[in-house]
Short mmCIF file of C-alpha atoms in Angstrom, two decimals:
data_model
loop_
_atom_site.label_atom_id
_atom_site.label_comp_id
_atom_site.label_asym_id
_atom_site.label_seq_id
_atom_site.Cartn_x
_atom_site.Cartn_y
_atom_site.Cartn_z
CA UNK Y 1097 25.81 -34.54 -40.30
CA UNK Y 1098 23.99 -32.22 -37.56
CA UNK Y 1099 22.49 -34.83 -35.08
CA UNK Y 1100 18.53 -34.62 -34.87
CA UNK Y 1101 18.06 -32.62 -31.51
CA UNK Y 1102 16.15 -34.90 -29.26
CA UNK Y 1103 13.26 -32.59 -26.75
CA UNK Y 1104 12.10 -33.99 -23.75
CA UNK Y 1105 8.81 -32.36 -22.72
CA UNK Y 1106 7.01 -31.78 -19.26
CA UNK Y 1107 3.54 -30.26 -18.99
CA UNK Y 1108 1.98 -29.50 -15.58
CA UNK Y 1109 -0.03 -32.33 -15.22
CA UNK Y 1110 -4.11 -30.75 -15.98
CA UNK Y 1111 -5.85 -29.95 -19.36
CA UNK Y 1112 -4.73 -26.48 -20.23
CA UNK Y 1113 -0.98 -27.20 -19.59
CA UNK Y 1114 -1.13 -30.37 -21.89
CA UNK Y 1115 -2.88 -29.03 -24.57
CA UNK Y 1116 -0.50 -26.21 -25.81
CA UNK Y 1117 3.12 -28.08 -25.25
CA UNK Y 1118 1.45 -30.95 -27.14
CA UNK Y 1119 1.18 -28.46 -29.82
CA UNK Y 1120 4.25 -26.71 -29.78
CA UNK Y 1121 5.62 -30.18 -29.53
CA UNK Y 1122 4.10 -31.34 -32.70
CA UNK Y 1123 5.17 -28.54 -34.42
CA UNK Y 1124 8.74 -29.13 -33.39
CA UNK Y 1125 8.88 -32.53 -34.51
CA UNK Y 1126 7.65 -30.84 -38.23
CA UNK Y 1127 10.45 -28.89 -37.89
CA UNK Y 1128 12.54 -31.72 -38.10
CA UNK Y 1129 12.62 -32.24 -33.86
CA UNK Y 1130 12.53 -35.34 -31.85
CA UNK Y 1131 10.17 -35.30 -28.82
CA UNK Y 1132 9.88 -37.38 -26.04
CA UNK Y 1133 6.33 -35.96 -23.97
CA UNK Y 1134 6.63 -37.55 -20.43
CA UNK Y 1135 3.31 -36.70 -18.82
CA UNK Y 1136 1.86 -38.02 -15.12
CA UNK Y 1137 1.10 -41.96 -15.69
CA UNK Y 1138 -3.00 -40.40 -14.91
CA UNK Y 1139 -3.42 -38.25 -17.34
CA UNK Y 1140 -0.90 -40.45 -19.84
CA UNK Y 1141 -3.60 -42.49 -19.74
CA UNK Y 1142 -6.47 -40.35 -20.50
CA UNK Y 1143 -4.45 -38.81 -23.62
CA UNK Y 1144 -3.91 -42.42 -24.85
CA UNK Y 1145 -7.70 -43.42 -24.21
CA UNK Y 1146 -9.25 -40.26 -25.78
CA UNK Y 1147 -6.53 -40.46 -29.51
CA UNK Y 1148 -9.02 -41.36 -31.99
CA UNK Y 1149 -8.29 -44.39 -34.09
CA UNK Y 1150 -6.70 -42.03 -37.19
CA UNK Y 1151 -4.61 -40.18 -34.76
CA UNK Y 1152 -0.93 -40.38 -35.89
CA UNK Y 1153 0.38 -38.52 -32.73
CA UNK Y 1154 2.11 -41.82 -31.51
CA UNK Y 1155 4.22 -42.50 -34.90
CA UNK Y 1156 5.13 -38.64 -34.48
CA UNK Y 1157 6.29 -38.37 -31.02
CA UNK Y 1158 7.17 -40.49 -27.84
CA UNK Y 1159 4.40 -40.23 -25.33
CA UNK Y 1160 5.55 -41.87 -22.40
CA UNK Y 1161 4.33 -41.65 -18.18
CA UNK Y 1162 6.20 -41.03 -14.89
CA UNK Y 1163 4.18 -41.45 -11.68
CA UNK Y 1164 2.74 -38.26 -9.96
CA UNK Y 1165 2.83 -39.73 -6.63
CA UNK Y 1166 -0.67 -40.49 -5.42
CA UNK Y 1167 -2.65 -43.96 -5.91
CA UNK Y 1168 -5.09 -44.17 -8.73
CA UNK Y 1169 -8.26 -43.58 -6.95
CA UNK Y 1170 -6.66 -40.54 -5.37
CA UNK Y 1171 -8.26 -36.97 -5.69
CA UNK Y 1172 -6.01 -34.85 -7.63
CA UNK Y 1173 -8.05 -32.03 -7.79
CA UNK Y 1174 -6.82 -31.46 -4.09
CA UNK Y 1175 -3.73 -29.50 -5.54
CA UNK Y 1176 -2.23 -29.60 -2.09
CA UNK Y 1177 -1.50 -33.07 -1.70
CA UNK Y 1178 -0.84 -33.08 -5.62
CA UNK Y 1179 1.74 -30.68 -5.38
CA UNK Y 1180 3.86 -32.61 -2.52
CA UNK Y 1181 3.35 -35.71 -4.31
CA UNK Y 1182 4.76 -34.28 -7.25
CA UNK Y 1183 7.85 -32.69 -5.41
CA UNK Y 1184 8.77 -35.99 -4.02
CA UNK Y 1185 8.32 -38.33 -6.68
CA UNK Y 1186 8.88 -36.72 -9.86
CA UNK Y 1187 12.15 -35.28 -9.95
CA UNK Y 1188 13.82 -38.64 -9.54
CA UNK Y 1189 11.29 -40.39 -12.04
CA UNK Y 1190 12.18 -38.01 -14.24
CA UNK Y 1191 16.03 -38.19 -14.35
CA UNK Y 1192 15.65 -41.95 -14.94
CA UNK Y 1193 13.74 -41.38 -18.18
CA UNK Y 1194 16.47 -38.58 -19.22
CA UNK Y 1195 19.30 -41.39 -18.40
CA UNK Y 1196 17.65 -43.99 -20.36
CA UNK Y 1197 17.16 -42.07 -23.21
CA UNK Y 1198 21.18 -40.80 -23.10
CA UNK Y 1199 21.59 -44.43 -23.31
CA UNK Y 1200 19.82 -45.62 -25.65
CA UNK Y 1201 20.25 -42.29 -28.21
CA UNK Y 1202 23.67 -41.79 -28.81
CA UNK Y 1203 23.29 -38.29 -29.19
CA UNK Y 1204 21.35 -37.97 -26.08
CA UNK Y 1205 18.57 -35.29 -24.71
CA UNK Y 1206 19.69 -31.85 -25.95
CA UNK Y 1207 17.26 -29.90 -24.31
CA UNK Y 1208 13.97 -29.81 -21.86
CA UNK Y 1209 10.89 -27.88 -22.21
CA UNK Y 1210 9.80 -27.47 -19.01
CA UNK Y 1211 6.08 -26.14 -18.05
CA UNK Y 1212 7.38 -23.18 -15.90
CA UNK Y 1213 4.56 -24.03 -13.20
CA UNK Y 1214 7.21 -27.15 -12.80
CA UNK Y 1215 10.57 -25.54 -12.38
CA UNK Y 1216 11.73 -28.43 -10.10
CA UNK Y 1217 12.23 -30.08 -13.83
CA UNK Y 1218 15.06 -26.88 -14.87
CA UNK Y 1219 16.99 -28.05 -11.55
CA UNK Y 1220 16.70 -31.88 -12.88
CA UNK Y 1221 18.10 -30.33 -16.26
CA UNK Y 1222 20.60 -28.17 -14.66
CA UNK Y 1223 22.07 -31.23 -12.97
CA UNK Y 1224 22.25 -33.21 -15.64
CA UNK Y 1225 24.21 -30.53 -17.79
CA UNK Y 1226 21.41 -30.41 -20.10
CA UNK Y 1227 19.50 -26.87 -21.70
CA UNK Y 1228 16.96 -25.78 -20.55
CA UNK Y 1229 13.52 -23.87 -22.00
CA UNK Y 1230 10.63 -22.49 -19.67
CA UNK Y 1231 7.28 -22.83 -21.04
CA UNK Y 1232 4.51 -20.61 -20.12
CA UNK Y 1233 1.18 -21.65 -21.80
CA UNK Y 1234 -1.32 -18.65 -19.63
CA UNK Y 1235 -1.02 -15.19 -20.48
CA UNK Y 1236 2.00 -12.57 -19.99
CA UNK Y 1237 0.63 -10.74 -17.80
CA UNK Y 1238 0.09 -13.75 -15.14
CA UNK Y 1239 3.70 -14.74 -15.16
CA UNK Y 1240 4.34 -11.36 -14.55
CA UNK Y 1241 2.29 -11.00 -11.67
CA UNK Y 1242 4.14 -14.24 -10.38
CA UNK Y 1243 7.67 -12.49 -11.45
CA UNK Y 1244 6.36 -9.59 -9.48
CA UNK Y 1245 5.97 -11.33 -6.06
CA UNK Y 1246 9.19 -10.22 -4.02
CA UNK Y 1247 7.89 -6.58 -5.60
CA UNK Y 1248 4.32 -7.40 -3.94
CA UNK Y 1249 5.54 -7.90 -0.65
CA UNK Y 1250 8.03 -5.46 -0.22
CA UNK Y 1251 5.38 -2.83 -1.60
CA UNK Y 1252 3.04 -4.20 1.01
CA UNK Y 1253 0.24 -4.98 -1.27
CA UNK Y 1254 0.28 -8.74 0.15
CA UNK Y 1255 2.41 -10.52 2.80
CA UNK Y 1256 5.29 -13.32 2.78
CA UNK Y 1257 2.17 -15.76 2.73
CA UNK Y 1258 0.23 -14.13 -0.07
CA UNK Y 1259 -2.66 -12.74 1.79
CA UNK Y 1260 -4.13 -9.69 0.23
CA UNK Y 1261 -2.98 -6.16 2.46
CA UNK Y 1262 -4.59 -4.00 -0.21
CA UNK Y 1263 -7.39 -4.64 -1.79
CA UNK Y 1264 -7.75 -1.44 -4.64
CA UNK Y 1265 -6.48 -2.34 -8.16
CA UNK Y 1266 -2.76 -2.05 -8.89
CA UNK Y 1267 -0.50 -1.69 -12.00
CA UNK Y 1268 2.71 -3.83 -12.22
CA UNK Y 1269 3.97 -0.98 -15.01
CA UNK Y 1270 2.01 1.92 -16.33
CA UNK Y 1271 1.21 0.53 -19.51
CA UNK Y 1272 -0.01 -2.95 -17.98
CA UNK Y 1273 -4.01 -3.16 -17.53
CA UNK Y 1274 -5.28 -2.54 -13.95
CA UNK Y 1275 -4.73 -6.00 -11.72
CA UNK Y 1276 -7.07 -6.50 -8.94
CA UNK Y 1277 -4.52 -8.51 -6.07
CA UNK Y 1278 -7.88 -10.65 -5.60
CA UNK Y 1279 -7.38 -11.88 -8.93
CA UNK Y 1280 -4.22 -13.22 -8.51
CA UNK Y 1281 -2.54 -17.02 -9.18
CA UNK Y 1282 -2.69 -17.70 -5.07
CA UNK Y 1283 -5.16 -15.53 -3.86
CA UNK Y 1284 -8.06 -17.82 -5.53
CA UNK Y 1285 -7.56 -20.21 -2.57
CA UNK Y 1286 -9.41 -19.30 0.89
CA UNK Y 1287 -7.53 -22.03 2.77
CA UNK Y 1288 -4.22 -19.76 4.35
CA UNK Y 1289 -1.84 -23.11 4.12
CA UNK Y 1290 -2.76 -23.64 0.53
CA UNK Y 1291 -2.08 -20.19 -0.60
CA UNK Y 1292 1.14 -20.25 1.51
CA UNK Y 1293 2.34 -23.37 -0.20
CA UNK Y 1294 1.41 -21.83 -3.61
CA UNK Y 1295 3.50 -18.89 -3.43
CA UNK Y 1296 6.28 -20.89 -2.31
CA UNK Y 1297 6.41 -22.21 -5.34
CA UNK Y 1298 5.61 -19.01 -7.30
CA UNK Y 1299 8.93 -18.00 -5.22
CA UNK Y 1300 10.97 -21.40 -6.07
CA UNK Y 1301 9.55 -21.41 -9.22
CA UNK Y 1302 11.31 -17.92 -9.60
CA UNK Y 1303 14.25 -18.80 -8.82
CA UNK Y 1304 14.83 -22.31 -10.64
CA UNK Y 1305 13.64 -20.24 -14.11
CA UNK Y 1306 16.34 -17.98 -13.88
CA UNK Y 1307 18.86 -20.95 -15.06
CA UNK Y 1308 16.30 -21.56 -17.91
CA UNK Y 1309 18.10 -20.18 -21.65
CA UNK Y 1310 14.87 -19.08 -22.73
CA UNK Y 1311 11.29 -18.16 -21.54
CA UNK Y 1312 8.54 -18.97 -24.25
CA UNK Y 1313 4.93 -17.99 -24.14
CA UNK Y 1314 1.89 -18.89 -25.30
CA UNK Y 1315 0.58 -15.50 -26.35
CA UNK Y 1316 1.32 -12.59 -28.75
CA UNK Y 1317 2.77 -9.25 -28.55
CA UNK Y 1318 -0.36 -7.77 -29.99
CA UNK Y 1319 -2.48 -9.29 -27.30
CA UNK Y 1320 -0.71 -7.83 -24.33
CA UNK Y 1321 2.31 -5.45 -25.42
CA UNK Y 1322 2.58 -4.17 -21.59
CA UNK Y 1323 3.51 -7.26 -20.03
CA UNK Y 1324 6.43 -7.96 -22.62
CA UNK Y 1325 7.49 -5.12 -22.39
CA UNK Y 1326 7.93 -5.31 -18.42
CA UNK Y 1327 9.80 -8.75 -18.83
CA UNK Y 1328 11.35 -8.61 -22.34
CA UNK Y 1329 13.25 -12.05 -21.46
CA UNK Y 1330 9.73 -13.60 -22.00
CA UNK Y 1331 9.25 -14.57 -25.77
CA UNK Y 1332 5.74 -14.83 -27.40
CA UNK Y 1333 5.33 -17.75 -29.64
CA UNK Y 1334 1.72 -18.07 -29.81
CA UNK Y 1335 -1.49 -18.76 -30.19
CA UNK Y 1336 -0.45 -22.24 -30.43
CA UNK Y 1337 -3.33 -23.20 -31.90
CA UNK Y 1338 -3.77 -26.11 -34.57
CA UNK Y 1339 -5.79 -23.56 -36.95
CA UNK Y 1340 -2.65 -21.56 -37.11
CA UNK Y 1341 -0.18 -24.04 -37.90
CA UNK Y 1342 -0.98 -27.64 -38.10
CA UNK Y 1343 -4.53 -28.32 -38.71
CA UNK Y 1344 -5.55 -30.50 -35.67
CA UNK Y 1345 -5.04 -31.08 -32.10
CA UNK Y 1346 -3.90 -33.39 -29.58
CA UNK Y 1347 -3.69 -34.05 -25.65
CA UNK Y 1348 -7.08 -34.23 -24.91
CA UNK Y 1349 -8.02 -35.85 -21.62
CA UNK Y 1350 -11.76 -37.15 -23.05
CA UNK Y 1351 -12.81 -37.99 -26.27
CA UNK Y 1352 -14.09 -35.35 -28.55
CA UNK Y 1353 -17.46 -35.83 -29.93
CA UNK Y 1354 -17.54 -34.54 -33.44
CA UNK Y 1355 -21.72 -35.08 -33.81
CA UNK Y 1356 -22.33 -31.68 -33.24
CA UNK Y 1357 -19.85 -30.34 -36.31
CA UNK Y 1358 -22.76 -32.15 -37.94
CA UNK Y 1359 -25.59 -30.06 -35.96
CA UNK Y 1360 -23.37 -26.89 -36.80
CA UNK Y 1361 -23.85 -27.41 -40.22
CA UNK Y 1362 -27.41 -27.64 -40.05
CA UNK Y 1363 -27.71 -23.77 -37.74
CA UNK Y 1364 -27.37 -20.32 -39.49
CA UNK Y 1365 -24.45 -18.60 -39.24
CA UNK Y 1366 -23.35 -16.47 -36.19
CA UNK Y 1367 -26.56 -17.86 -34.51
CA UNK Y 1368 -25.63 -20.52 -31.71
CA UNK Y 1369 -23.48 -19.47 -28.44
CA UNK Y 1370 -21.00 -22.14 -27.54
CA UNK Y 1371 -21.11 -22.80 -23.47
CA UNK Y 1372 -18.12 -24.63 -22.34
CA UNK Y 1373 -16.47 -24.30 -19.12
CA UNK Y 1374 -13.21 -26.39 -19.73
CA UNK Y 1375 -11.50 -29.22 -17.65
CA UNK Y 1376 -11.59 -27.45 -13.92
CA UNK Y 1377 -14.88 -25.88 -12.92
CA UNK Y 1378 -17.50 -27.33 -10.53
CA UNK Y 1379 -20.97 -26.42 -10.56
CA UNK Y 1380 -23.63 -27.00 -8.01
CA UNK Y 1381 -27.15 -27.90 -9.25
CA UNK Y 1382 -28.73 -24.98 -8.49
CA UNK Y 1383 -26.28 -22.97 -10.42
CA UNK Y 1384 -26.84 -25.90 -12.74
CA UNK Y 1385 -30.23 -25.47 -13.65
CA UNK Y 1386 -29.99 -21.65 -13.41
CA UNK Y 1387 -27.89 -22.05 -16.61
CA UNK Y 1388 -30.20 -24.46 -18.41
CA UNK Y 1389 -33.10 -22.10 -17.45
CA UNK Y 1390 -31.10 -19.29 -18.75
CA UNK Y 1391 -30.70 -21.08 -22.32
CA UNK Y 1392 -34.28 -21.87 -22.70
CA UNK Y 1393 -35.42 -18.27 -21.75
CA UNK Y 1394 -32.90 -17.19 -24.65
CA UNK Y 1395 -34.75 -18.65 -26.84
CA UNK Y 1396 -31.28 -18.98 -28.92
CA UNK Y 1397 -30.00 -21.91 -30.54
CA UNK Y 1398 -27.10 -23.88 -27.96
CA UNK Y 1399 -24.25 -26.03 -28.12
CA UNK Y 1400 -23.01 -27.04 -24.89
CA UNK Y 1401 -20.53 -28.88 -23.57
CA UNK Y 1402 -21.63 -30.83 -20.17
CA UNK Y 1403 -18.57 -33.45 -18.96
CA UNK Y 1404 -19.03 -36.20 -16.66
CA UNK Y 1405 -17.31 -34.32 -13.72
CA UNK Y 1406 -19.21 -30.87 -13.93
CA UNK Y 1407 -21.25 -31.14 -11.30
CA UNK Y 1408 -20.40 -31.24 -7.36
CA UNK Y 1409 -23.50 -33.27 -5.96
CA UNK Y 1410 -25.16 -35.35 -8.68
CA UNK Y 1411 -25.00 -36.67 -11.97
CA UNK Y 1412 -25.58 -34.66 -14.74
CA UNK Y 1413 -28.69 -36.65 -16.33
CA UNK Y 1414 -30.73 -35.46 -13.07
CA UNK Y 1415 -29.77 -32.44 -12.87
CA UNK Y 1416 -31.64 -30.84 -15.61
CA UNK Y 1417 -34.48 -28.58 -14.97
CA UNK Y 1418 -37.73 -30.92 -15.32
CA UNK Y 1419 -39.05 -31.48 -18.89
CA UNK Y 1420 -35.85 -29.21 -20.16
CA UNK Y 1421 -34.23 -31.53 -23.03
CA UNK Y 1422 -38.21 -31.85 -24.54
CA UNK Y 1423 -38.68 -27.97 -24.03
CA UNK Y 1424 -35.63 -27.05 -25.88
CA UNK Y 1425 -36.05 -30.25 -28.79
CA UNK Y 1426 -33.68 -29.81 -31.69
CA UNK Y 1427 -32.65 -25.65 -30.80
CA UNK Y 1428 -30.03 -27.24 -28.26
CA UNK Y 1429 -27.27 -29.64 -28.72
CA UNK Y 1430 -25.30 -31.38 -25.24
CA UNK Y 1431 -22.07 -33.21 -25.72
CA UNK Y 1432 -19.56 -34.38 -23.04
CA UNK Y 1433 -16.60 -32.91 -24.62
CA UNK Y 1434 -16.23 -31.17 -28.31
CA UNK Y 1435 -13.50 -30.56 -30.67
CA UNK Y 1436 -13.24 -26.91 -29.71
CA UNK Y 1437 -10.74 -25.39 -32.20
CA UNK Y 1438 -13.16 -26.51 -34.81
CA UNK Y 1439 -16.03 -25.26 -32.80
CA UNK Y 1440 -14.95 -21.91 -32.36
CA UNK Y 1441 -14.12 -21.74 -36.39
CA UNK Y 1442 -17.36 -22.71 -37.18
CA UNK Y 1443 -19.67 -19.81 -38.94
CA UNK Y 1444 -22.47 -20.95 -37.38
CA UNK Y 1445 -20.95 -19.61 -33.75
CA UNK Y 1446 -22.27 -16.24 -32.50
CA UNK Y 1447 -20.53 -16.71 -29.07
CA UNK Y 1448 -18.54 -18.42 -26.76
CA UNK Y 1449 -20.00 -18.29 -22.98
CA UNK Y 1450 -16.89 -19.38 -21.36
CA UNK Y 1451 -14.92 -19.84 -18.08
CA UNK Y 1452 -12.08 -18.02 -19.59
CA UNK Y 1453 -8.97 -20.21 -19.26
CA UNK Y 1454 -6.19 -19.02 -21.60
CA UNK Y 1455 -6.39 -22.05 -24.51
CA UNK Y 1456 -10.40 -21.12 -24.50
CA UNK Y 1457 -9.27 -17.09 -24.85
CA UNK Y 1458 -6.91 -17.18 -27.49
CA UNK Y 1459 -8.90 -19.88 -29.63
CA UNK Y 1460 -11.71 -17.72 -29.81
CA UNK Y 1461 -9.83 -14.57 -30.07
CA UNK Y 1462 -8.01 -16.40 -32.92
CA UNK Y 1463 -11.59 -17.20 -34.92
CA UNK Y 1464 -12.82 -13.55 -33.85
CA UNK Y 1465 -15.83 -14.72 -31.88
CA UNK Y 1466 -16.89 -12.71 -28.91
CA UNK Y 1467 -17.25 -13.86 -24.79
CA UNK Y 1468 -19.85 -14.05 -22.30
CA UNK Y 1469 -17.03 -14.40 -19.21
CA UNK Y 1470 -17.92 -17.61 -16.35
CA UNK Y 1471 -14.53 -17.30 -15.03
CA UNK Y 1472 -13.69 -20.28 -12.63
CA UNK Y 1473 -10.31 -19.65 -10.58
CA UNK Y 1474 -6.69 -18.78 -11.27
CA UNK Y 1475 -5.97 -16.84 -14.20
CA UNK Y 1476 -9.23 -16.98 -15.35
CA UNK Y 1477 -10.63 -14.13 -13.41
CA UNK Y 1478 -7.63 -11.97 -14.92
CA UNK Y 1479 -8.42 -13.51 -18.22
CA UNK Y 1480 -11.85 -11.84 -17.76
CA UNK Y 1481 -10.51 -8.68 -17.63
CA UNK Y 1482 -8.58 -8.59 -20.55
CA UNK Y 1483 -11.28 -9.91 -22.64
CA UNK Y 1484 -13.96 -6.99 -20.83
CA UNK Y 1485 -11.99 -4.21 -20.34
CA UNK Y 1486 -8.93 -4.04 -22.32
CA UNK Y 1487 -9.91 -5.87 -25.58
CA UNK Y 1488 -13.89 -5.07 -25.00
CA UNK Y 1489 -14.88 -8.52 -26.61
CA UNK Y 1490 -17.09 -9.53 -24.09
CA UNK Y 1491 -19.58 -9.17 -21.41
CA UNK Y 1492 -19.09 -10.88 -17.61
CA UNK Y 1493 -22.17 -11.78 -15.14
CA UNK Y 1494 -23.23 -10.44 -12.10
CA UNK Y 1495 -23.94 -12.66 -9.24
CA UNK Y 1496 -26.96 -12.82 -7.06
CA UNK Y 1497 -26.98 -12.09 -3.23
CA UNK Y 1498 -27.27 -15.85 -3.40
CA UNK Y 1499 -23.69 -16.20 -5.15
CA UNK Y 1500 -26.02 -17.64 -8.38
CA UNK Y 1501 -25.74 -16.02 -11.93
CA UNK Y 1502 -29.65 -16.20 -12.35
CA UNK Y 1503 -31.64 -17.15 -15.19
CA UNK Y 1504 -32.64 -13.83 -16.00
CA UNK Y 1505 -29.06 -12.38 -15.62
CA UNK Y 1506 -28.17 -14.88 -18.46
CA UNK Y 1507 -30.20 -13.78 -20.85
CA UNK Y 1508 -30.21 -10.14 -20.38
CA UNK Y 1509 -26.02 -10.51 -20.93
CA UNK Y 1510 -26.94 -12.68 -24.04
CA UNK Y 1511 -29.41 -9.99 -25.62
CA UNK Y 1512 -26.70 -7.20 -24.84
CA UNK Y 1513 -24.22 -9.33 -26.96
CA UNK Y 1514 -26.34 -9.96 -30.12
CA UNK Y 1515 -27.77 -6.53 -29.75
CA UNK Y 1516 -24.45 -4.62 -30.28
CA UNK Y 1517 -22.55 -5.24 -33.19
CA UNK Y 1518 -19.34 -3.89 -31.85
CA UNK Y 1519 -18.29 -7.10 -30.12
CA UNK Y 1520 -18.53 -8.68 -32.78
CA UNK Y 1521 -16.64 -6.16 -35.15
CA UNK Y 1522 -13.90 -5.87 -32.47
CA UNK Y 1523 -13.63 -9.21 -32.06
CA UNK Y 1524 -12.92 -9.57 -35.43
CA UNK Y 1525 -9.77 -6.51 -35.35
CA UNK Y 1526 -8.35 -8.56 -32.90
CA UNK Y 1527 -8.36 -11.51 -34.81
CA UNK Y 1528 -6.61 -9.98 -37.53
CA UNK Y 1529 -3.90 -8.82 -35.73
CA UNK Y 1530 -3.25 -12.37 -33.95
CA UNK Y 1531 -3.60 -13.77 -37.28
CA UNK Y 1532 -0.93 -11.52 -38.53
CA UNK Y 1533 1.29 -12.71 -35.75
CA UNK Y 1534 1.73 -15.90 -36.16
CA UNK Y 1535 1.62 -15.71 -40.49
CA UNK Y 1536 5.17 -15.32 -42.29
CA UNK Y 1537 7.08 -12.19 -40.69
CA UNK Y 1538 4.71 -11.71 -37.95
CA UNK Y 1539 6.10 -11.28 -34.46
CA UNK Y 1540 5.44 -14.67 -32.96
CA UNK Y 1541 6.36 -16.14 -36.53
CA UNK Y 1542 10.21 -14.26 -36.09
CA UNK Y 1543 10.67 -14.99 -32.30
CA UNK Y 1544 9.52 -19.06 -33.12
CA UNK Y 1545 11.78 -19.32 -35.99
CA UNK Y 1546 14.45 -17.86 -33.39
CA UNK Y 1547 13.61 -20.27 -30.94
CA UNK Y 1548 13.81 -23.01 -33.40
CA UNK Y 1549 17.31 -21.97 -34.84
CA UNK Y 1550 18.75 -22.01 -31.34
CA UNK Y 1551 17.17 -25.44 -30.86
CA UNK Y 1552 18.87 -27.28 -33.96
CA UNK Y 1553 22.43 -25.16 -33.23
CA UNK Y 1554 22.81 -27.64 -30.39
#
């Protein structure tokens, strides 16, 4: 009898990295897989707290914590102290769960699925004799700018540190869209020791998932053909998206609030714009209230998504222009945190204004609605550029000379979108074809049902 192969999982410990290896885990335990999904004992937490009481995710797969390093009132949004935390406690946390579970399993661990942002868990693997898969859950075309770093520096378009020597827009291969170097993974943070310690890792990270036996990506070969065709060794396997394959979604770090499926229902369809801005970005008030200002002059129905840590300086209750919640009545609809897959497939959504991080890009690529582009940091501000110029799905904003997206800038962008039916009819091309790629005999379908042969081979 072939033993059940037994996965042990490891996201990079925020939102967007959870999210899609919960996925592709659950689909892996359909296909007959067992998964152990070891995530930071802070966000383990927050996954258990926000399941809903008819969530079956525990029977299905082992969801277990390792510490991340830093006390529990610590600030883990400084990614600095995070990331040396991380380096010096995980690795050995991690082992010990790997050795207990060889112990207790008589067939063992047969394999790790590693986030590839923590390649430190490929050298665990490696030492313990064990295979070893990379997981990238951002776009292609971001791993290949991080692939492409020794290239960068020799070329001169940054230094050994990752400061920017050329600022013009440069092509990593000629049929890759146009990358502006100010848009890269490391270049998003002013402080020089930050950025120095992030491409350290790019380069580590480089290095560790070169002993990895395969590289699988959350994206499709229709989305971005040029980057897999610069690093063929990269497989696409997505959009891992519940819509596509399972039906519903896990790894969220707050609870979903599924009142305003119910205030969908009541709206026309293609008439409300979704504003969400994921688990990352900051606002300050006065960009704040710009915003709100910028949905009432709209005049267009809202749903929008406003969590308890948006804002840098106050809570979010005060923050709202005066009188705003009585001026808009019934035409908007707040929540702290929605179920966004469903969201997104509702008819009722005309667009999604959006900071652009990958799991928001390909869900709403996936139900063919078009972007207004907020991008935050990171990848989103490459995401952007995909979505604008190479797919032409969306719009971006301008800032003020104040460094504000103004009220008036909002709706102007909003009336451009609902006055052109193009987005909307391109938007819907591209759904098609990522449809098609995940469906029976697509290209993501084939390479997944690749990956999954090599997994049960042992």
């Amino acid at each position: 009898m072939v033993p059940i192969p037994h996965i042990v999982a490891i996201p990079y410990p925020a939102q967007g990295h959870v999210l899609p290896l919960m996925e592709l885990s659950l689909w892996l335990v359909k296909e007959g897989c067992k998964i152990t999904f070891v995530n930071s004992e802070f966000n383990h937490k927050r996954v258990i707290k926000a399941l809903s009481e008819n969530d079956d995710v525990q029977k299905k797969i082992s969801l277990v914590s390792i510490p991340d390093g830093l006390g529990p009132e610590e600030d883990r949004t400084d990614l600095k102290k995070l990331t040396e935390a991380i380096a010096e406690v995980m690795p050995g946390k991690l082992e010990e769960v790997i050795n207990m579970i060889n112990e207790c399993d008589e067939n063992g661990v047969s394999c790790v699925i590693v986030d590839e942002n923590m390649g430190w868990a490929l050298g665990v693997a490696e030492k313990l004799n064990i295979r070893r898969v990379a997981f990238w859950p951002a776009a292609a075309a971001m791993l290949a700018s991080l692939f492409s770093v020794s290239k960068l520096i020799d070329d001169g378009i940054i230094d050994s540190d990752g400061a920017i020597l050329k600022k013009q827009g440069i092509k990593l291969s000629p049929n890759m869209p146009i990358m502006n170097p100010s848009d890269f993974a490391w270049a998003c943070f002013p402080d020089p020791t930050m950025r120095k310690m992030v491409i350290e890792l790019v380069k580590d990270n480089n290095e560790r998932v070169k002993s990895a036996d395969w590289i699988i990506c959350n994206s499709a070969k229709e989305l971005e053909p040029g980057a897999f065709a610069m690093f063929p060794q990269v497989s696409p396997i997505g959009p891992l998206l519940a819509s596509n394959r399972l039906g519903f979604s896990a790894g969220h770090f707050w609870p979903e609030d599924s009142s305003c499926l119910k205030w969908l229902d009541q709206q026309p369809n293609n008439s409300v714009i979704y504003v969400a801005f994921g688990s990352f970005t900051i606002l300050d008030s006065a960009q704040f209230q710009e915003l709100a200002l910028g949905l009432e002059l709209s005049k267009r129905r809202f749903l929008w998504v406003v969590r308890e840590n948006l804002l840098t300086d106050e809570a979010a209750d005060n923050a709202y222009p005066k009188g705003f919640k009585d001026r808009i009545g019934n035409r908007g609809h707040i929540v702290k945190w929605a179920p966004q897959q469903e969201v997104l497939a509702h008819p009722s959504i005309a667009c999604f204004l959006s900071h652009c991080g990958w799991n928001s890009t390909v869900e709403s690529v996936s139900n063919g609605v078009p972007f207004l582009c907020w991008p935050y940091f990171a990848d989103q501000l490459f995401n952007q550029s995909y979505i604008c110029d190479v797919w032409k799905v969306g719009l971006g904003f301008k800032k003020n000379e104040f460094g504000i997206i103004g009220k008036e800038e909002i709706k102007n962008k909003m009336d451009q979108l609902f006055g052109d039916e193009v987005f909307k009819e391109r938007a819907l091309d591209l759904r098609a074809k990522v449809k098609s790629s995940v469906k029976g005999g697509g290209s993501s379908d084939k390479m997944f049902g690749k990956f999954i042969d090599w997994i049960k081979t042992g």
